[in-house]
Coordinates of C-alpha atoms in Angstrom, one line a residue:
X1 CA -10.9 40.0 -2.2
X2 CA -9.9 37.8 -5.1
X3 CA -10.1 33.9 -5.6
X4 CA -6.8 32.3 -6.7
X5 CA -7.7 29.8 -9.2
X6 CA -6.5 26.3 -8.3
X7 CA -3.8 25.4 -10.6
X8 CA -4.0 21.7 -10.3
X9 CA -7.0 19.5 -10.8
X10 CA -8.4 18.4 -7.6
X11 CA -8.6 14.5 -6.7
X12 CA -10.8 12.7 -4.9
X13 CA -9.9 11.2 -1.3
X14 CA -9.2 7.2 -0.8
X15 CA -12.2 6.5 0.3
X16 CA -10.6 3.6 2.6
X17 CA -10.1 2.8 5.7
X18 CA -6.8 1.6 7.7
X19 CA -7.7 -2.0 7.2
X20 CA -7.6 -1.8 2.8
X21 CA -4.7 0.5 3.0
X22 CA -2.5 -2.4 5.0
X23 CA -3.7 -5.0 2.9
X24 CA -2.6 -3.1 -0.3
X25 CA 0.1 -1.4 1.9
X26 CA 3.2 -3.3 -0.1
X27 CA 1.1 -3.4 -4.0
X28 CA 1.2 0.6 -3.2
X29 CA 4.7 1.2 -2.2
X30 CA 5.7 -1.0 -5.1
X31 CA 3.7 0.5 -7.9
X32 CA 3.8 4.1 -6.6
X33 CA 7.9 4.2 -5.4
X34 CA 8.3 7.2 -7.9
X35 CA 5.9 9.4 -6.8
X36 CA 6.2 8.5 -3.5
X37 CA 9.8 9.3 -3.5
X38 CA 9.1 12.8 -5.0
X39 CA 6.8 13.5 -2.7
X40 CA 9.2 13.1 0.2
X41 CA 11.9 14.8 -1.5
X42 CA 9.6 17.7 -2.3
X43 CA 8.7 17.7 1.7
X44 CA 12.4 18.0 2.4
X45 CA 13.1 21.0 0.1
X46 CA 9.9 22.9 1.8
X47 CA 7.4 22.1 4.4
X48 CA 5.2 24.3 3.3
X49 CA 2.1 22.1 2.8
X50 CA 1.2 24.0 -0.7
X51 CA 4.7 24.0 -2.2
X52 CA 3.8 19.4 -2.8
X53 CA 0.6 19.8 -3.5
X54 CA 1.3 18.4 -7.4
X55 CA 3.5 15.4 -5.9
X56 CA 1.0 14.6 -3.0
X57 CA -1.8 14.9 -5.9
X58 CA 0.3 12.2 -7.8
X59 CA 0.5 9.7 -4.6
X60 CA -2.9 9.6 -4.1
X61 CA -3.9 9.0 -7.7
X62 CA -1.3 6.0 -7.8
X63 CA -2.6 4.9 -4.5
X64 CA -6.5 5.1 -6.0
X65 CA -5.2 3.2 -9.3
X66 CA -3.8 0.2 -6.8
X67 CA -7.1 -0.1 -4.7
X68 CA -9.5 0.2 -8.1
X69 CA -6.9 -3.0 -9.1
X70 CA -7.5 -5.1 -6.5
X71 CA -10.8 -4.5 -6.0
X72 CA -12.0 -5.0 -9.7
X73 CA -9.8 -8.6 -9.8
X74 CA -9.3 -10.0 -6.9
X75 CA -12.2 -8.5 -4.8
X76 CA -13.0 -11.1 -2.3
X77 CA -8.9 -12.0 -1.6
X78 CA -8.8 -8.3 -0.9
X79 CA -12.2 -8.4 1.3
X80 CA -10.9 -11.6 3.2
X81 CA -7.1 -10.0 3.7
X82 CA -8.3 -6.7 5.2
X83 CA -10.9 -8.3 7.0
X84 CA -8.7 -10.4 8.8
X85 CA -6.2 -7.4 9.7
X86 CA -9.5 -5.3 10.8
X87 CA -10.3 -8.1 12.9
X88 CA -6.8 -9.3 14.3
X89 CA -5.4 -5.7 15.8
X90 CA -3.8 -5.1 12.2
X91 CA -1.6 -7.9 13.0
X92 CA 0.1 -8.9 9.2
X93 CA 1.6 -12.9 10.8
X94 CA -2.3 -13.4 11.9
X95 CA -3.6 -13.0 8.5
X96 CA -0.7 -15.1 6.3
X97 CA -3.5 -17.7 5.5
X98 CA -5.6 -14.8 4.1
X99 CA -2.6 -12.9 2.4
X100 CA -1.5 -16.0 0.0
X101 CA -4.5 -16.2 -2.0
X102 CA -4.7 -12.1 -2.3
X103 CA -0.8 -12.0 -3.4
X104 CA -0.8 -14.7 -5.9
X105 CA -4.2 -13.0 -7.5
X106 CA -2.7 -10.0 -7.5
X107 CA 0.3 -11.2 -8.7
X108 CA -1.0 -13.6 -11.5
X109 CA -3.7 -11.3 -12.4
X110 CA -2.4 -7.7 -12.2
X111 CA 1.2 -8.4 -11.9
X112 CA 2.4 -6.3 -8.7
X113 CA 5.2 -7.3 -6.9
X114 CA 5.6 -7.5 -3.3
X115 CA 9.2 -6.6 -1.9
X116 CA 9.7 -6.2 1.8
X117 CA 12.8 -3.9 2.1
X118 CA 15.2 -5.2 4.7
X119 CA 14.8 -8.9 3.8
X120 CA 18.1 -10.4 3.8
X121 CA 19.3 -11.6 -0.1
X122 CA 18.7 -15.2 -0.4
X123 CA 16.4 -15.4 2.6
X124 CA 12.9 -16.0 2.0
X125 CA 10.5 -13.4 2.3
X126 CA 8.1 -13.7 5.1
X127 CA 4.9 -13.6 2.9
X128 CA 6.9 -16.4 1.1
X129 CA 7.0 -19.4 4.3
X130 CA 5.2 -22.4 3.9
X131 CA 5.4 -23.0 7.3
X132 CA 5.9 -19.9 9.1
X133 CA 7.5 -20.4 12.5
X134 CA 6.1 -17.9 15.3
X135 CA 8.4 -17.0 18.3
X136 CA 8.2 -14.4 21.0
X137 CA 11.0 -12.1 20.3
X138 CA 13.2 -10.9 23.2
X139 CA 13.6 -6.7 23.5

């Protein structure tokens, strides 16, 4: 039986667990809209897992490039952040005190961005309130 060759270069897992990829959750779906966008338009034209495997190989390596960031310059904001969510049920409004200091390194430092979609224009963003006020919300 013959071997078919692998036509794209492998790449190497994340390496992370849940609590990293939430802190860095918005940096990645900033930096990496593109390919992530291709991906899921390659998904809908097949769903046949090998027919992406170029566009999923693309995610990941944007995803890896976001993580190496963080970690090489602004290691312990990232370590704090994720830390907290590990520790608070992955809970993002238990960990705002921890998030500041992580986005404005990673902001000042790297330059990422950090849009929540869905925030009204000329409303603050939540990662953005001094004062945040916390409320239980009715269903």
């Amino acid at each position: 039986m013959a071997e078919l060759k692998d036509p794209l270069p492998p790449v190497q897992e994340l390496g992370a667990t849940s609590g990293p990829l939430k802190s860095a959750a918005y940096f990645i779906g900033d930096r990496c809209k593109e390919f992530n966008e291709d991906f899921m338009l390659c998904k809908n034209e097949s769903r046949a897992p090998e027919h992406c495997l170029q566009e999923g190989r693309k995610v990941t390596r944007c995803a890896q490039e976001v993580l190496t960031n963080l970690r090489a310059a602004c290691a312990a904001e990232f370590e704090t952040h994720w830390q907290c969510l590990e520790q608070n049920n992955h809970y993002y409004y238990k960990c705002r005190r921890e998030e500041r200091p992580l986005n404005t390194c990673a902001f000042t430092k790297i330059g990422y961005k950090k849009e929540i979609p869905g925030t009204t224009e000329g409303q603050t963003p939540i990662h953005e309130v001094k004062m945040p006020y916390y409320r239980p919300q009715q269903k």
